[in-house]
Amino acid sequence: MSRRARPVLAVGALALALSLTACGSGSGGGAQSGGKIKVGLITKTDTNPYFVKVRQGAEQAAKTSGVELTTAAGKFDGDNTSQVTALENMVASGVKGVLITPNDSKAIVPAIAKARAKGVMVIALDTPPEPQSAVDALFATDNVKAGELIGAYAKAAMGGKPAKIATLDLAPGVSVGVQRHEGFTKGFGVAASDPSIVCSQDTGGDQAKGQTAMENCLQKAPDINLVYAINEPAALGAYTAIKAKGREKDVMIVAIDGGCTGVQAVKDGKIAATSQQYPLKMAQDGVKAIVSFAKSGDKASGYTDTGVQLITDKPQAGSESKDSGFGRENCWG
Amino acid sequence: MTATTSLAVRAKDPAALRRLLTAPAAGPLAALILASVFFSLSTEQFLSGGNFSLVLQQVMVVGTLAIGQTLIILTAGIDLSCGAVMAFGGILIAKTAVEGPLPPLLAIALGILACGAFGLANGLLVRAVPLPPFIVTLGMLNVAFALTHIYSAEETVTGLPEPLTFLGRTFPLGRTDVTYGSLVTIALFLGFAYALSSTAWGRHVYALGNSSESARLSGIRVNRLTVGVYAIAGLVYGIAALLLVSRTGVGDPQAGQTDNLDSITAVVLGGTSLFGGRGTVLGTFVGVLIVGIFRNGLQLMGVSSVYQTLVTGVLVILAVTVDQLSRKGTR
């Protein structure tokens, strides 16, 4: 055999070996599962703990219902193309229904329409598409309500003290972030352009960016005494910045999400309150809806609120809440 | 299996065998065939015309980008800006056509030319200053990304007129549906394969990639050639932008963020050397198909996306290893 031939053959053999490995490490079964019902799940990314929990919820429900679950995700928050490709491949593999958390509410719509035209039921989880009628059903947290809960809590906790507010938002044009922000201002009882909001920054929901954003906000307005954060990583980033200024005692931070790290931060007193959402339930209900569609032909429809709960260890009159112990039992991540 | 066929061929015509095995795309092609055989055996849906057409449709955007990327890598350069430039072209096409003031066909022309202008700027900076291609295109990645987001105001553009989505539409071919855009991509691959292998321009590109200095001494106008290659690549990205818009049916400011690396992956998997002067555009086509077929096949099998990423990563390392080993062989 020529010297050059060896690497060529090696690549071929390794590719085959790899394929076999990949098969072995897959969710088992493969396509030869006969009449098994197939369900697809497409999340925003693979890495965010929130979506890991969504995936676990779907896996659990798939196991108990005896259906086959295929999962896929975008490569980054906002990655529409990978979600389109995954949706197409799932439809080609013969799924009965797909649960999807759209990365781009508008851009995913044509691909969903194609899937539904082929008889696949599509349920949006967590984030609605635009328009919401593009999917059969939506299972999600009411993000406006989640914002309202912490807004009203913060108002009560401030006890009439004049507020200087920093808002650490998600990113422009992303509906989840916009709705939470609107909910917060509504719950706190201020207009969007109220002068008490002295600093607003985008964080992408990222801890490091949350810290940088807060540092800049404190430069701009050193007398900030209330921070609204889109999620707990952003809130914890803000806490680091605030602590560096020695102001952790007199700045209140409120957040949304209810992840386990976030609940721990509530317990530690770093975050005053958070609105907890329930991704596990979202995914489980979604899988059940598809199974029932496969068996009876009845499609789920409309919006199902999967619930939100205010978590705090410093309850305020007028704000119904649970403590961090409850939060830890029901947290995700 | 491969070994026995190879031996049989060698017995008849050693020269033909050597040509076959030393062709840069031979390894990737073998990998592609093996993977296809494997997926055909393990899923019932893989081996259907409809599925192959679907894969073609899914890879047409990155495939087209990878053509431009191949040209630049052949000159021993690299282009990190291709995905961002395409995203800018896409949003420009969509927005000017939907919100005015341009008729759709002029909007398309404007988008393609704008991408060409980015390519031209890359080429000029690489040669005129001169700066390393890695740095120039890294900077341009950020410039194009920011301009896309400023111009679009982060808004996805919907409601595109028909000429913009035409290439995403399908026509029946036998028992499957083929996307018009796939044909554009295939035509571009064939066109550039011919231009690289059978024209003086193509030979000059290889010469430049092997040694810029020798190319200059042998009378090739290397500056003009390099700038031209980057500009042509830019125009190709513009066509990719049109394909992207037609495939998704929207103008998406978030598009293309990992497409620079995906296109480099395809080029490398296709046997083109990252050190320039060696490789083919048809190899890139094979590389693009490898990525597309692995993703599609693993998805049909129900394997989750992290494993797809894992497989792609291992394949890339293998491909570069093969390139290095075979270079040693020629020394």
GROMACS .gro file of C-alpha atoms in nm, chain A residues 91-275:
model
  185
   91VAL     CA    1  -4.013   1.647   1.054
   92ALA     CA    2  -3.819   1.427   0.810
   93SER     CA    3  -3.764   1.171   1.084
   94GLY     CA    4  -4.139   1.145   1.136
   95VAL     CA    5  -4.205   1.321   1.466
   96LYS     CA    6  -4.564   1.357   1.579
   97GLY     CA    7  -4.503   1.688   1.748
   98VAL     CA    8  -4.227   1.937   1.827
   99LEU     CA    9  -4.172   2.154   2.136
  100ILE     CA   10  -3.977   2.464   2.046
  101THR     CA   11  -3.834   2.761   2.234
  102PRO     CA   12  -3.787   3.008   1.949
  103ASN     CA   13  -3.459   3.198   1.934
  104ASP     CA   14  -3.620   3.452   1.703
  105SER     CA   15  -3.994   3.489   1.747
  106LYS     CA   16  -4.054   3.613   1.393
  107ALA     CA   17  -3.787   3.435   1.192
  108ILE     CA   18  -3.892   3.086   1.297
  109VAL     CA   19  -4.252   3.130   1.179
  110PRO     CA   20  -4.215   3.015   0.814
  111ALA     CA   21  -4.037   2.694   0.925
  112ILE     CA   22  -4.311   2.622   1.182
  113ALA     CA   23  -4.575   2.676   0.915
  114LYS     CA   24  -4.403   2.417   0.692
  115ALA     CA   25  -4.390   2.162   0.975
  116ARG     CA   26  -4.756   2.216   1.064
  117ALA     CA   27  -4.853   2.180   0.698
  118LYS     CA   28  -4.712   1.827   0.722
  119GLY     CA   29  -4.940   1.743   1.013
  120VAL     CA   30  -4.686   1.795   1.292
  121MET     CA   31  -4.821   1.961   1.607
  122VAL     CA   32  -4.595   2.246   1.718
  123ILE     CA   33  -4.601   2.378   2.075
  124ALA     CA   34  -4.397   2.681   2.178
  125LEU     CA   35  -4.235   2.655   2.521
  126ASP     CA   36  -4.126   2.954   2.728
  127THR     CA   37  -4.122   3.207   2.441
  128PRO     CA   38  -4.415   3.270   2.206
  129PRO     CA   39  -4.360   3.314   1.832
  130GLU     CA   40  -4.494   3.628   1.663
  131PRO     CA   41  -4.781   3.595   1.597
  132GLN     CA   42  -4.861   3.348   1.872
  133SER     CA   43  -5.113   3.180   1.639
  134ALA     CA   44  -4.816   3.046   1.435
  135VAL     CA   45  -4.804   2.752   1.680
  136ASP     CA   46  -5.079   2.518   1.794
  137ALA     CA   47  -5.027   2.602   2.159
  138LEU     CA   48  -4.802   2.794   2.399
  139PHE     CA   49  -4.685   2.662   2.738
  140ALA     CA   50  -4.503   2.940   2.915
  141THR     CA   51  -4.444   3.159   3.213
  142ASP     CA   52  -4.639   3.484   3.210
  143ASN     CA   53  -4.332   3.709   3.196
  144VAL     CA   54  -4.528   4.029   3.249
  145LYS     CA   55  -4.674   3.880   3.566
  146ALA     CA   56  -4.328   3.765   3.677
  147GLY     CA   57  -4.209   4.125   3.644
  148GLU     CA   58  -4.516   4.266   3.818
  149LEU     CA   59  -4.461   4.042   4.121
  150ILE     CA   60  -4.110   4.169   4.189
  151GLY     CA   61  -4.206   4.525   4.094
  152ALA     CA   62  -4.487   4.528   4.352
  153TYR     CA   63  -4.258   4.361   4.607
  154ALA     CA   64  -3.987   4.623   4.552
  155LYS     CA   65  -4.241   4.904   4.587
  156ALA     CA   66  -4.357   4.766   4.922
  157ALA     CA   67  -4.000   4.699   5.043
  158MET     CA   68  -3.887   5.054   4.959
  159GLY     CA   69  -4.155   5.176   5.200
  160GLY     CA   70  -4.201   5.515   5.043
  161LYS     CA   71  -3.826   5.593   5.017
  162PRO     CA   72  -3.753   5.771   4.683
  163ALA     CA   73  -3.616   5.513   4.440
  164LYS     CA   74  -3.316   5.546   4.211
  165ILE     CA   75  -3.354   5.246   3.985
  166ALA     CA   76  -3.109   5.063   3.759
  167THR     CA   77  -3.259   4.812   3.514
  168LEU     CA   78  -3.031   4.537   3.385
  169ASP     CA   79  -3.214   4.417   3.077
  170LEU     CA   80  -3.172   4.133   2.830
  171ALA     CA   81  -3.119   4.260   2.474
  172PRO     CA   82  -3.310   4.490   2.241
  173GLY     CA   83  -3.612   4.338   2.075
  174VAL     CA   84  -3.617   4.009   2.268
  175SER     CA   85  -3.973   3.962   2.391
  176VAL     CA   86  -3.892   3.789   2.723
  177GLY     CA   87  -3.675   4.079   2.833
  178VAL     CA   88  -3.916   4.344   2.713
  179GLN     CA   89  -4.213   4.180   2.890
  180ARG     CA   90  -4.027   4.136   3.219
  181HIS     CA   91  -3.911   4.497   3.212
  182GLU     CA   92  -4.263   4.620   3.138
  183GLY     CA   93  -4.400   4.399   3.414
  184PHE     CA   94  -4.149   4.539   3.662
  185THR     CA   95  -4.229   4.904   3.586
  186LYS     CA   96  -4.602   4.826   3.596
  187GLY     CA   97  -4.570   4.645   3.929
  188PHE     CA   98  -4.355   4.925   4.073
  189GLY     CA   99  -4.598   5.180   3.941
  190VAL     CA  100  -4.368   5.396   3.730
  191ALA     CA  101  -4.385   5.493   3.363
  192ALA     CA  102  -4.121   5.348   3.129
  193SER     CA  103  -3.951   5.689   3.100
  194ASP     CA  104  -3.984   5.782   3.468
  195PRO     CA  105  -3.688   5.989   3.596
  196SER     CA  106  -3.645   5.747   3.887
  197ILE     CA  107  -3.504   5.496   3.635
  198VAL     CA  108  -3.155   5.641   3.626
  199CYS     CA  109  -2.971   5.370   3.433
  200SER     CA  110  -3.072   5.096   3.187
  201GLN     CA  111  -2.821   4.852   3.038
  202ASP     CA  112  -2.834   4.531   2.835
  203THR     CA  113  -2.665   4.226   2.985
  204GLY     CA  114  -2.771   3.936   2.765
  205GLY     CA  115  -2.861   3.769   3.094
  206ASP     CA  116  -2.490   3.709   3.151
  207GLN     CA  117  -2.319   3.742   3.489
  208ALA     CA  118  -1.998   3.904   3.367
  209LYS     CA  119  -2.189   4.150   3.149
  210GLY     CA  120  -2.426   4.216   3.439
  211GLN     CA  121  -2.129   4.312   3.654
  212THR     CA  122  -1.982   4.545   3.390
  213ALA     CA  123  -2.324   4.702   3.333
  214MET     CA  124  -2.371   4.765   3.705
  215GLU     CA  125  -2.021   4.911   3.743
  216ASN     CA  126  -2.103   5.156   3.467
  217CYS     CA  127  -2.441   5.236   3.619
  218LEU     CA  128  -2.278   5.312   3.954
  219GLN     CA  129  -2.033   5.543   3.780
  220LYS     CA  130  -2.321   5.723   3.614
  221ALA     CA  131  -2.550   5.738   3.920
  222PRO     CA  132  -2.377   5.650   4.248
  223ASP     CA  133  -2.700   5.689   4.447
  224ILE     CA  134  -2.880   5.391   4.289
  225ASN     CA  135  -3.073   5.204   4.559
  226LEU     CA  136  -3.282   4.954   4.361
  227VAL     CA  137  -3.171   4.714   4.089
  228TYR     CA  138  -3.407   4.521   3.864
  229ALA     CA  139  -3.225   4.234   3.686
  230ILE     CA  140  -3.365   4.030   3.396
  231ASN     CA  141  -3.237   3.712   3.561
  232GLU     CA  142  -3.025   3.597   3.853
  233PRO     CA  143  -2.689   3.571   3.676
  234ALA     CA  144  -2.725   3.941   3.582
  235ALA     CA  145  -2.836   4.011   3.940
  236LEU     CA  146  -2.535   3.833   4.087
  237GLY     CA  147  -2.305   4.023   3.854
  238ALA     CA  148  -2.466   4.343   3.981
  239TYR     CA  149  -2.418   4.227   4.341
  240THR     CA  150  -2.043   4.184   4.281
  241ALA     CA  151  -2.022   4.539   4.145
  242ILE     CA  152  -2.227   4.680   4.432
  243LYS     CA  153  -2.025   4.493   4.694
  244ALA     CA  154  -1.703   4.628   4.547
  245LYS     CA  155  -1.839   4.975   4.628
  246GLY     CA  156  -1.934   4.858   4.977
  247ARG     CA  157  -2.301   4.936   4.910
  248GLU     CA  158  -2.447   4.585   4.941
  249LYS     CA  159  -2.642   4.681   5.257
  250ASP     CA  160  -2.834   4.972   5.105
  251VAL     CA  161  -2.900   4.858   4.748
  252MET     CA  162  -3.189   4.618   4.694
  253ILE     CA  163  -3.171   4.373   4.401
  254VAL     CA  164  -3.476   4.198   4.257
  255ALA     CA  165  -3.463   3.939   3.978
  256ILE     CA  166  -3.662   3.683   3.781
  257ASP     CA  167  -3.605   3.310   3.705
  258GLY     CA  168  -3.583   3.109   4.026
  259GLY     CA  169  -3.282   2.898   3.934
  260CYS     CA  170  -3.112   2.711   4.221
  261THR     CA  171  -2.816   2.952   4.230
  262GLY     CA  172  -3.062   3.239   4.235
  263VAL     CA  173  -3.267   3.093   4.520
  264GLN     CA  174  -2.945   3.038   4.717
  265ALA     CA  175  -2.863   3.406   4.658
  266VAL     CA  176  -3.205   3.497   4.800
  267LYS     CA  177  -3.127   3.283   5.105
  268ASP     CA  178  -2.785   3.450   5.140
  269GLY     CA  179  -2.950   3.791   5.123
  270LYS     CA  180  -2.771   3.896   4.804
  271ILE     CA  181  -3.100   3.917   4.616
  272ALA     CA  182  -3.410   4.044   4.799
  273ALA     CA  183  -3.666   3.857   4.589
  274THR     CA  184  -3.705   3.662   4.267
  275SER     CA  185  -3.995   3.540   4.055
   0.00000   0.00000   0.00000
